[in-house]
Coordinates of C-alpha atoms and ligand atoms in Angstrom, one line a residue:
X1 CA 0.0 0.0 0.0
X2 CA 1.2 3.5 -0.7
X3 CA 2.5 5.4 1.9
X4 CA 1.5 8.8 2.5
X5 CA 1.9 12.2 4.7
X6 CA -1.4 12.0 5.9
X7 CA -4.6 10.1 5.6
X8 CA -6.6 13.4 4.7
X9 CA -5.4 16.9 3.4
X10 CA -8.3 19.5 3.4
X11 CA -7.9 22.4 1.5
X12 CA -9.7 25.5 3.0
X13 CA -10.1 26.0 6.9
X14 CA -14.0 27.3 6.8
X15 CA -17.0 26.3 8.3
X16 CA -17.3 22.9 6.7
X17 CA -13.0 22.1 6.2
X18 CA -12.3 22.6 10.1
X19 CA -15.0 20.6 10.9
X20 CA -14.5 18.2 8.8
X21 CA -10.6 18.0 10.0
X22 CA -11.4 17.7 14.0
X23 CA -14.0 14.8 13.7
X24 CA -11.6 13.2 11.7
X25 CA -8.5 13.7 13.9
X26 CA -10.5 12.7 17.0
X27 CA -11.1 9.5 15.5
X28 CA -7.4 9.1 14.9
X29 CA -7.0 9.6 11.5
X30 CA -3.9 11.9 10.3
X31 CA -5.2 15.0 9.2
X32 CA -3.7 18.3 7.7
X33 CA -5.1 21.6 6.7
X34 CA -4.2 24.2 4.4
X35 CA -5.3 27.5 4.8
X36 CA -3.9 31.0 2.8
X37 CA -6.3 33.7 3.9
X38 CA -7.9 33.3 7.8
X39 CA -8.6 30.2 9.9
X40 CA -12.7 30.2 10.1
X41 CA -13.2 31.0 6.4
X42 CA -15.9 33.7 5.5
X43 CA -18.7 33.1 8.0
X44 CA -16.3 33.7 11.1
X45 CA -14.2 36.6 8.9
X46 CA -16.3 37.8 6.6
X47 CA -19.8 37.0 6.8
X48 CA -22.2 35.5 9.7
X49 CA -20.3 36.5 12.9
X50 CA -19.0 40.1 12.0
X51 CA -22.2 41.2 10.0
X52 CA -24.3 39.8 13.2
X53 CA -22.3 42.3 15.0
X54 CA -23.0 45.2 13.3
X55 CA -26.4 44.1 13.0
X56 CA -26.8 44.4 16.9
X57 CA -25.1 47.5 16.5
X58 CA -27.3 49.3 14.5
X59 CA -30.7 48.6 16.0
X60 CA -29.3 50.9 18.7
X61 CA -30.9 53.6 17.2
X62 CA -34.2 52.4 17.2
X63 CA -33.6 50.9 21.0
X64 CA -32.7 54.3 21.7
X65 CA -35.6 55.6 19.8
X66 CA -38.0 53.5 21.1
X67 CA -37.0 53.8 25.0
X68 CA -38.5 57.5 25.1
X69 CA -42.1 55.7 25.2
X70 CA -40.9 53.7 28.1
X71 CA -40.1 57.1 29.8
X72 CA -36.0 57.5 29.4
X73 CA -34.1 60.1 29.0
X74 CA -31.1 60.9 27.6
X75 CA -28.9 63.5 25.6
X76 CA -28.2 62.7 21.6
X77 CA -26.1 59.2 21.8
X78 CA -23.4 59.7 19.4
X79 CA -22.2 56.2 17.3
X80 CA -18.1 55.7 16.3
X81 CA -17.8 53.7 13.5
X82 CA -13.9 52.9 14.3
X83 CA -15.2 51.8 17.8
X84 CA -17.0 49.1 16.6
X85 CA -14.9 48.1 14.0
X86 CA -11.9 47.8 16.4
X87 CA -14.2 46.0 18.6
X88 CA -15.4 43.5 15.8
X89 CA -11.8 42.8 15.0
X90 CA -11.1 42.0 18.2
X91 CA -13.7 39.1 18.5
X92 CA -12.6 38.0 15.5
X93 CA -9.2 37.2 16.4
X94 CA -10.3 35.6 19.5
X95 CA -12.1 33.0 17.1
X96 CA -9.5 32.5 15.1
X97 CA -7.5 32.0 17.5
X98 CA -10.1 29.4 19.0
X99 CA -10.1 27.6 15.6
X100 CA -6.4 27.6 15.8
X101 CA -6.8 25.8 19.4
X102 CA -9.5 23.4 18.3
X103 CA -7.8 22.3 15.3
X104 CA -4.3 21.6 17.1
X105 CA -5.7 20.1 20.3
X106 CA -7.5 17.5 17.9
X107 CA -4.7 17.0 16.5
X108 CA -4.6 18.8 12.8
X109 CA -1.8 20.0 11.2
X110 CA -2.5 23.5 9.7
X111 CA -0.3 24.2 6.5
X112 CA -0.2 28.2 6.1
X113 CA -0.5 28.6 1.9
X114 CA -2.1 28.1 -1.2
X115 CA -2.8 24.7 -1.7
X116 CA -2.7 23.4 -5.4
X117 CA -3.6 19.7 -6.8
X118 CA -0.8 18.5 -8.6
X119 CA -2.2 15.0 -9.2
X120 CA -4.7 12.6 -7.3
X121 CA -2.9 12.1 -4.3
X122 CA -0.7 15.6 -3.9
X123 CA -0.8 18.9 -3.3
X124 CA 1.8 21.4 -3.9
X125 CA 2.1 24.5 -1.1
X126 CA 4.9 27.1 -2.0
X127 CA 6.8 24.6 -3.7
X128 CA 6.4 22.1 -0.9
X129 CA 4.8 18.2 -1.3
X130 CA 2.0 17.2 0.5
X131 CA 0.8 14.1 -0.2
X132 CA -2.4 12.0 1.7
X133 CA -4.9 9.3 0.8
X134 CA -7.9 11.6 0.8
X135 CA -7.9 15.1 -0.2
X136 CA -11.2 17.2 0.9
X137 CA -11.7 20.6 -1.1
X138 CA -13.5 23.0 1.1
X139 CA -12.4 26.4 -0.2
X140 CA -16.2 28.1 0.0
X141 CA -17.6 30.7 -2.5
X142 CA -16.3 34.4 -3.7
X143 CA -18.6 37.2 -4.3
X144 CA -19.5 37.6 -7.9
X145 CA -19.2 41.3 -9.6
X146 CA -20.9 41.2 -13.1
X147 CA -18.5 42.4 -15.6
X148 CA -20.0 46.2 -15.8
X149 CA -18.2 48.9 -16.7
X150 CA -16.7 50.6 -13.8
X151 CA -17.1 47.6 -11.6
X152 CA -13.4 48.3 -10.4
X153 CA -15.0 51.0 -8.5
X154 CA -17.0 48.9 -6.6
X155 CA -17.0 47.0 -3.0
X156 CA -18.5 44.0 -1.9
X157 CA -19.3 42.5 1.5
X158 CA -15.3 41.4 1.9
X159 CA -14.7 45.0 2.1
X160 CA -17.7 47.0 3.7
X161 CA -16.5 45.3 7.5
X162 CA -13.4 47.6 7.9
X163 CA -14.0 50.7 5.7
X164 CA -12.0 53.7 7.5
X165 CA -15.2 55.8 7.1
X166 CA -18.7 55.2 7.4
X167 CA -20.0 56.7 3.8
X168 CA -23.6 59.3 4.0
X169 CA -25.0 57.5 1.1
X170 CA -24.5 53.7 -0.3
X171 CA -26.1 52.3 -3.2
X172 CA -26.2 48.6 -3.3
X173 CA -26.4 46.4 -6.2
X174 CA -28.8 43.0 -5.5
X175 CA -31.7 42.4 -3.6
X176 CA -30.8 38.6 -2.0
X177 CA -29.4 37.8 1.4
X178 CA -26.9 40.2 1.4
X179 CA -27.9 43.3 0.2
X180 CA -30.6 43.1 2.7
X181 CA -28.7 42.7 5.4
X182 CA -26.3 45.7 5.2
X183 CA -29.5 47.9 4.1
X184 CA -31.0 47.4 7.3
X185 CA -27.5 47.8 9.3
X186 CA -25.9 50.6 7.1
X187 CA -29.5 52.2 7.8
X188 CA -29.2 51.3 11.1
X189 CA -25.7 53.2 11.5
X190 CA -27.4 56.7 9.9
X191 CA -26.2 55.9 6.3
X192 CA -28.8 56.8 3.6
X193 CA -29.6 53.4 1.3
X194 CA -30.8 52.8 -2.0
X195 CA -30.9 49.0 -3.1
X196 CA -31.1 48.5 -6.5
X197 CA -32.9 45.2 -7.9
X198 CA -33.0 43.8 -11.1
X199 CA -36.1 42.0 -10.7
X200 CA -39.2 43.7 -9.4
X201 CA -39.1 42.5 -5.8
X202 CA -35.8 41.4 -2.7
X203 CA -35.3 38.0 -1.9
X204 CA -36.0 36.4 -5.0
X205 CA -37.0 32.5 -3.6
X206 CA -38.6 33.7 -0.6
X207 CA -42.7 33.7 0.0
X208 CA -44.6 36.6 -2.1
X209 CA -46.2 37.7 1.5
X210 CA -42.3 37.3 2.8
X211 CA -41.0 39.6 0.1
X212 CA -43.5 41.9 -0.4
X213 CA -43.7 42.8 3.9
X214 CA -40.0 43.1 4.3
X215 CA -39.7 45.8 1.4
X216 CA -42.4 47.4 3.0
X217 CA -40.7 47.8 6.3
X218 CA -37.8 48.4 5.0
X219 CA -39.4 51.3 3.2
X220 CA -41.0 52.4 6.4
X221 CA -37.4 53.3 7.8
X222 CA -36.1 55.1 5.1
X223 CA -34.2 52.5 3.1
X224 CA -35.3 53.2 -1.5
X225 CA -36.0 50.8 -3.6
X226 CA -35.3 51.1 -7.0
X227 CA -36.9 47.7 -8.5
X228 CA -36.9 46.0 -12.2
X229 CA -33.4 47.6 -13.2
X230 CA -29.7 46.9 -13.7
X231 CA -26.2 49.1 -13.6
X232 CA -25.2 49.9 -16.8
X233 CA -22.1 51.9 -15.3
X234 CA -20.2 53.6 -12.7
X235 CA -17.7 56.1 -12.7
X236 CA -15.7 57.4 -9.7
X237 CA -15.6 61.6 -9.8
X238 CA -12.9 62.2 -7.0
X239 CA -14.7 60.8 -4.0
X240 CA -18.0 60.5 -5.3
X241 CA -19.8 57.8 -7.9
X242 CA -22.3 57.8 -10.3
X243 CA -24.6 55.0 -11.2
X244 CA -25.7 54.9 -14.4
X245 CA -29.1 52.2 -14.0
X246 CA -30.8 50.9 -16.9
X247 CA -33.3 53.8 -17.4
X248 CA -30.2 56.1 -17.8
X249 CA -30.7 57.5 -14.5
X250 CA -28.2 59.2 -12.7
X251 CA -27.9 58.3 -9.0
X252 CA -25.0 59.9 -7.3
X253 CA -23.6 58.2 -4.1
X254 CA -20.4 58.0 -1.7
X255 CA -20.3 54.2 -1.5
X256 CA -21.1 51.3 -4.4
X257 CA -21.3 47.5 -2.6
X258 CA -22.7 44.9 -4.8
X259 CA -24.3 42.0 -3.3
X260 CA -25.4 39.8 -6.4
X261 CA -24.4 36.8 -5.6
X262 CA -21.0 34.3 -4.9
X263 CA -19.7 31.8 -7.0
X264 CA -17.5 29.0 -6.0
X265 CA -14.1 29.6 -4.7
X266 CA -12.6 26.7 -7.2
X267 CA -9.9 28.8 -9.7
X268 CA -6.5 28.2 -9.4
X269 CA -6.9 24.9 -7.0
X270 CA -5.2 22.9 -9.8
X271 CA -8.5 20.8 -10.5
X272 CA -7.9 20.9 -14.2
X273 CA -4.5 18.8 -13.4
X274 CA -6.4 15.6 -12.0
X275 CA -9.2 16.6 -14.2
X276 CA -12.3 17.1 -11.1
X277 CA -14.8 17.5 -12.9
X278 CA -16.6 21.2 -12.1
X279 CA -20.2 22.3 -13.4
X280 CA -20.4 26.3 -15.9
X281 CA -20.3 27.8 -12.5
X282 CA -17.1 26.4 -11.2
X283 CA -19.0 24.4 -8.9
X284 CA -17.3 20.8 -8.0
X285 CA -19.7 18.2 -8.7
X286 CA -19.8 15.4 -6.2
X287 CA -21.9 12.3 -5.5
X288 CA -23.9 11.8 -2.6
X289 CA -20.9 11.0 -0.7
X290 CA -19.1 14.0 -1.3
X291 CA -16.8 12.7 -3.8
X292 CA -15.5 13.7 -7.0
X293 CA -14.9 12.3 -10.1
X294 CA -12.0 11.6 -9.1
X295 CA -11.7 9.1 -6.4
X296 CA -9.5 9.6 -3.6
X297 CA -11.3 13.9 -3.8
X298 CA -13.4 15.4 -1.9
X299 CA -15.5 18.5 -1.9
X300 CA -18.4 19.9 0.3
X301 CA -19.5 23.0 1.2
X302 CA -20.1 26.4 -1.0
X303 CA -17.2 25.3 -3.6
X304 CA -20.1 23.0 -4.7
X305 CA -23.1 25.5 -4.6
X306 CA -26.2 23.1 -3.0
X307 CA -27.6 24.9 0.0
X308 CA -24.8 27.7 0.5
X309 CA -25.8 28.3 4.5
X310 CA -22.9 27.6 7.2
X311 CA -25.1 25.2 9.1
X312 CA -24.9 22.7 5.9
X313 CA -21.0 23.0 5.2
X314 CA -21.2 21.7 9.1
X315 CA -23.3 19.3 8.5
X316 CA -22.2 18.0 5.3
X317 CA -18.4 18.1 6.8
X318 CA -19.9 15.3 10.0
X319 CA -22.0 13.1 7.2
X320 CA -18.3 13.0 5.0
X321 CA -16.5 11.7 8.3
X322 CA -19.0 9.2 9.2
X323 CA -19.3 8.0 5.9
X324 CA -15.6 7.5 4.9
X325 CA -13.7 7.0 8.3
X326 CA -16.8 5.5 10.5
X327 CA -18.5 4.1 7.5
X328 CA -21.6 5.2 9.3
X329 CA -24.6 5.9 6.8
X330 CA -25.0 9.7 7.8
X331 CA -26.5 11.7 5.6
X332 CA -27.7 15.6 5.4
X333 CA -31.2 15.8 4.8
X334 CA -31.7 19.2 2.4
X335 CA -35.6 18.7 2.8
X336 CA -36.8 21.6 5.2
X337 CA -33.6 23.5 5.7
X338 CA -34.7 26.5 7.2
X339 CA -33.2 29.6 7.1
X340 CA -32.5 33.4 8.1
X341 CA -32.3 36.7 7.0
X342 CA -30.6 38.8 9.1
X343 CA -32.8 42.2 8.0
X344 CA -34.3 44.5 10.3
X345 CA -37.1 43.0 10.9
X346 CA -35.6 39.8 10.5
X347 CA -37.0 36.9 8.3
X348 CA -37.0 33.6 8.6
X349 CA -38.4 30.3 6.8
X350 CA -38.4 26.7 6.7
X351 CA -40.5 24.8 4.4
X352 CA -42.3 25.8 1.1
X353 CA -43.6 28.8 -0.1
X354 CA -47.2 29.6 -0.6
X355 CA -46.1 29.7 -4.8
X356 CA -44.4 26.5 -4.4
X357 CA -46.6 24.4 -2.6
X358 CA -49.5 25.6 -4.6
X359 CA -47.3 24.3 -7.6
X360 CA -47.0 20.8 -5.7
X361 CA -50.8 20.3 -4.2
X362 CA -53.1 22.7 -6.2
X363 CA -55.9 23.6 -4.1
X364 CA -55.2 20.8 -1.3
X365 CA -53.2 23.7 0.6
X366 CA -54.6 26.0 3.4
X367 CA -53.2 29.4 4.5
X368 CA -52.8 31.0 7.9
X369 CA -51.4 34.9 8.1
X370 CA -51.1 37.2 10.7
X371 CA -50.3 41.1 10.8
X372 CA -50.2 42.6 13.9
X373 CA -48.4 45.3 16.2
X374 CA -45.2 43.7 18.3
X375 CA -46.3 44.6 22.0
X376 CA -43.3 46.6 22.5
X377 CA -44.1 48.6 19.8
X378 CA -47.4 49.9 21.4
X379 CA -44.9 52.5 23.6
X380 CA -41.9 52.4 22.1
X381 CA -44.0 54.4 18.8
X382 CA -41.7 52.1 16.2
X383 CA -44.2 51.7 13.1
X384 CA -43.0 48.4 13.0
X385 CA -45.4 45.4 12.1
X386 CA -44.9 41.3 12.3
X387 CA -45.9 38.8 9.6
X388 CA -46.7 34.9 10.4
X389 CA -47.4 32.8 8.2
X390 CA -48.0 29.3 7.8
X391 CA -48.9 26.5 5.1
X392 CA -50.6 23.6 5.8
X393 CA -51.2 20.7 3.4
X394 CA -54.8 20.4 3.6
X395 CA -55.6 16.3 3.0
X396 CA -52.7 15.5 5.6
X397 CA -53.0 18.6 7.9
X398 CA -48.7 18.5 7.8
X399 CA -47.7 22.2 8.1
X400 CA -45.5 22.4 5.0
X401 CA -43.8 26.0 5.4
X402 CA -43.8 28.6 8.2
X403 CA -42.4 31.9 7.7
X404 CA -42.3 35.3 10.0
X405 CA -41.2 38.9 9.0
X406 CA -40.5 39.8 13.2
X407 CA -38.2 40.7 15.4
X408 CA -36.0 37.5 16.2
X409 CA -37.6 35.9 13.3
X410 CA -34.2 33.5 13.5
X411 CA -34.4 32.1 17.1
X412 CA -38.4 31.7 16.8
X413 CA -38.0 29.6 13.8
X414 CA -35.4 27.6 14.6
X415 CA -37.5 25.7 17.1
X416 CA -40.5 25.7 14.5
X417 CA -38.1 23.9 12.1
X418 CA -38.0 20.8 14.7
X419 CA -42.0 20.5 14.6
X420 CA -42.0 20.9 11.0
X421 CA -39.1 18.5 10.1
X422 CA -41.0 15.7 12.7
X423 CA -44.2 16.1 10.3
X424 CA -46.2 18.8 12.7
X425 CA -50.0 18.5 11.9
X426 CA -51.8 21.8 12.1
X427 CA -53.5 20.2 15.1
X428 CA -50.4 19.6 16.7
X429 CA -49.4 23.5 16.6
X430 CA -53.1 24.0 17.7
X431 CA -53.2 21.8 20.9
X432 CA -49.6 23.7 21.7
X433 CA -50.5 25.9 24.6
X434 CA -48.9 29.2 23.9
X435 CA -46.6 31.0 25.9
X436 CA -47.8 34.5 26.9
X437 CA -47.2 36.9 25.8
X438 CA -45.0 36.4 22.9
X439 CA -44.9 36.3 19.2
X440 CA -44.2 33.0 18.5
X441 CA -47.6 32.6 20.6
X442 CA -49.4 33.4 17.1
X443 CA -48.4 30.5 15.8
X444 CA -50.1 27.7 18.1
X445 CA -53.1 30.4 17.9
X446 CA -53.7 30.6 14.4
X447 CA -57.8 29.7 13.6
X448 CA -59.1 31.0 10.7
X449 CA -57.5 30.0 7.3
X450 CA -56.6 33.1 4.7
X451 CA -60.2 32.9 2.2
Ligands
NDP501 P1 -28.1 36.0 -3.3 O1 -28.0 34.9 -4.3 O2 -28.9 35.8 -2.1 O3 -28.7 37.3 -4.0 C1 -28.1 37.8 -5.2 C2 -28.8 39.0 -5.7 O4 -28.1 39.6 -6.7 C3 -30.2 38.7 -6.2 O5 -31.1 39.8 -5.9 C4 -29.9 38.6 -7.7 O6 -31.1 39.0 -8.5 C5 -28.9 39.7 -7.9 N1 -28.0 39.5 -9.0 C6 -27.4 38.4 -9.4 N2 -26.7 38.6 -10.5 C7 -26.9 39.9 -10.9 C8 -26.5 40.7 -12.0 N3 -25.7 40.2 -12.9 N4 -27.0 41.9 -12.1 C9 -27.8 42.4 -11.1 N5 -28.2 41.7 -10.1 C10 -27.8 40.5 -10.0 O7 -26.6 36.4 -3.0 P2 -25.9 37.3 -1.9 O8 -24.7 37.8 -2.5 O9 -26.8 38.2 -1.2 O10 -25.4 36.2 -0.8 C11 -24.7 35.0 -1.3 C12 -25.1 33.8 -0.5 O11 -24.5 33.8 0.8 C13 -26.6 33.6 -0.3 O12 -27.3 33.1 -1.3 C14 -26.6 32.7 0.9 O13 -26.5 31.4 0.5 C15 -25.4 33.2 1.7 N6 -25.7 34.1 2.8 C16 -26.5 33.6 3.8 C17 -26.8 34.5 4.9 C18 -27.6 34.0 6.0 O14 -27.8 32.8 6.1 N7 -28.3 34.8 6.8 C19 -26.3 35.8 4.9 C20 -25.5 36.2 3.8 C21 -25.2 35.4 2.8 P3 -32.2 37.9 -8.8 O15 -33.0 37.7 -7.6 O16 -33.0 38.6 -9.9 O17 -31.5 36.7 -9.3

């Protein structure tokens, strides 16, 4: 039998790559990672953690706002931009330098450089041999920029985290995860947002009800929509840009970011070398086991583009490990995934649309929606509203999708997700005795279907 450095090599120290690597290593097997950019990948640098951050940060203002009903008093409060950012980079270090402590105390070697495949078994790092049995590619996605002109002059969400200066004004291109998020905390932070949409509503995917409430509230606070058009062109006059949209309309603004979309982080790995196969995305296309085309490689996460969310590289990283090394039959259901969006108000799902399940059952499918007035919003003068909703499959009673426009939209439907993914009848949420008062209370209390 060949002899090799290591049993595994993983390329890419993310969400689903370091996870992947200290299963593995606990289990004994001889594991390395390589790593050229930050231990944690984009969730922990660039993405979930930090941008949760700033989210908390921002809804000082309405906190602030709103605690004048509940009789407080205070002079102006006054927000530092370089505070928080200092503050976020100091979290961030602490979890990389956690990672860096997981990963070593299971046992994983990290390799600091670029990794590159120079056949089935190898991988070359700054002119360095590494060979193993396995190889797992975990290298995540990269945020797309369609080719526009101008679009040198543009940011995306690698760069808005540490800007030196907040901007007044931001115009940001896409209407999906992303570009909602940073409206609502750019917003949040006093910056004046314009989101511009090619299609004619945000969150392309999502429930109608779900799309059309959040642009709604996010309308409420001041954040424009400019809907059904693209970016023909930006150009940078000294500090300021101009956006040239598909209309020819002019819009003028201190800050570009576009948000449409990643693509998989798979260029320059060396795949064409052992021939992986990859699909007109760059996306590595696997088998249900994670494998390649090739045998003895590996791939999970967003460098394959399934169900881009942190929770699934996680996932999908434990089902590889069982599968290869415990030859365990784990598996990652992608059925009823659900998800957040981090917006103010937040959104959350699980399950099918209203669209898609009438696509699937027709008529058999009854509706339950409710609008109402958060309690704290009765003092606190916020013209903030909540939306439930939920979709039952009449014949079986299952609830097939829940979905809630509210604040902590995210923790409330997390625990919905369990019910939902152990079949929940409609009965079932109705014979749940609420818990008073709260929002998530709506949801066991929900009578009268939509006509
Ligand atoms: P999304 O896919 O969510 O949204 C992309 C947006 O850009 C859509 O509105 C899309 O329009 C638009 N778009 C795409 N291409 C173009 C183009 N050529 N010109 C104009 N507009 C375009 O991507 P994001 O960048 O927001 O986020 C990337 C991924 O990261 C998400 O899909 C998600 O998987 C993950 N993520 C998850 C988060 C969470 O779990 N809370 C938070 C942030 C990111 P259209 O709708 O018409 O296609």
């Amino acid at each position: 039998m060949a002899s090799y450095d290591y049993d595994l090599l993983v390329i890419g120290a993310g969400s689903g790559g370091v996870r992947a690597s200290r299963i593995a290593a606990g289990l004994g097997v001889r594991v390395a990672i390589i790593e050229d950019r930050y231990l944690g990948g984009t969730c922990v640098n660039v993405g979930c953690v930090p941008k949760k951050l700033y989210v908390y940060a921002s809804q000082f203002r309405e906190a602030f706002t709103g605690s004048i009903g509940f009789g407080w008093k205070f002079n102006q409060p006054e927000f530092d931009w370089p505070t928080l950012v200092a503050n976020k980079s100091k979290e961030i270090s602490r979890l990389q330098n956690v990672y860096d402590g997981l990963l070593q105390k299971s046992g994983v070697e990290i390799i600091k450089g670029r990794g590159t495949l120079i056949d089935q078994h190898s991988v070359m790092v700054d002119h360095k041999k590494f060979t193993a049995e396995r190889i797992l590619i975990a290298t995540g996605g990269w945020p797309y920029i369609p080719n526009i002109d101008g679009k040198e002059h543009v940011i995306t969400s690698n760069d808005i985290f540490n800007l030196e200066d907040l901007p007044n004004r931001i115009v940001i291109v896409g209407g999906g995860y992303i570009a909602v998020e940073f409206a609502g905390i750019l917003n949040g932070l006093g910056v004046e947002v314009t989101i511009l949409e090619r299609g004619d509503k945000i969150l392309n995917g999502f429930d109608e009800d779900i799309r059309d409430f959040l642009m709604q509230e996010m309308s409420k606070k001041g954040i424009q929509f400019k809907l059904n058009t693209n970016v023909k062109k930006i150009e940078k006059n000294g500090s300021l840009f101009t956006v040239l949209d598909g209309e020819d309309n002019l819009i003028e603004t201190d800050l570009v970011m576009f948000a449409t979309g990643r693509l998989p982080n798979s260029k320059n790995l060396g795949l064409e070398n052992v021939g992986v196969k990859t699909n007109n995305l760059g996306a590595i296309i696997v088998n249900d086991d994670y494998q390649t085309n090739v045998s003895s490689i590996f791939a999970l996460g967003d460098v394959t583009n399934r169900v881009n969310l942190t929770p699934v590289a996680t996932a999908e990283g434990m089902a590889f490990v069982g599968k290869v090394y415990q030859k365990t039959d784990t598996v990652v259901d992608y059925e009823n995934i659900p998800t957040a969006v981090f917006s103010q108000p937040n959104v959350a799902t699980v399950g099918m649309s209203e669209v898609l399940a009438r696509s699937k059952f027709g008529e058999d499918v009854k509706i339950f929606k409710s609008v109402f007035k958060p309690m704290k919003n009765t003092l606190s003068g916020i013209d903030e509203k909540t939306m439930m909703k939920m979709i039952v499959h009449k014949s079986t009673d299952k609830v097939i999708g829940l979905h809630m426009v509210g604040p902590d939209a995210g923790e409330i439907v997390q625990g919905m997700a369990i019910a939902i993914r152990a079949g929940a009848t409609k009965a079932i949420f109705d014979s749940t005795i609420g818990i008073h008062p709260t929002a998530a209370e709506e949801f066991v209390t929900m009578r009268t279907p939509v006509a």
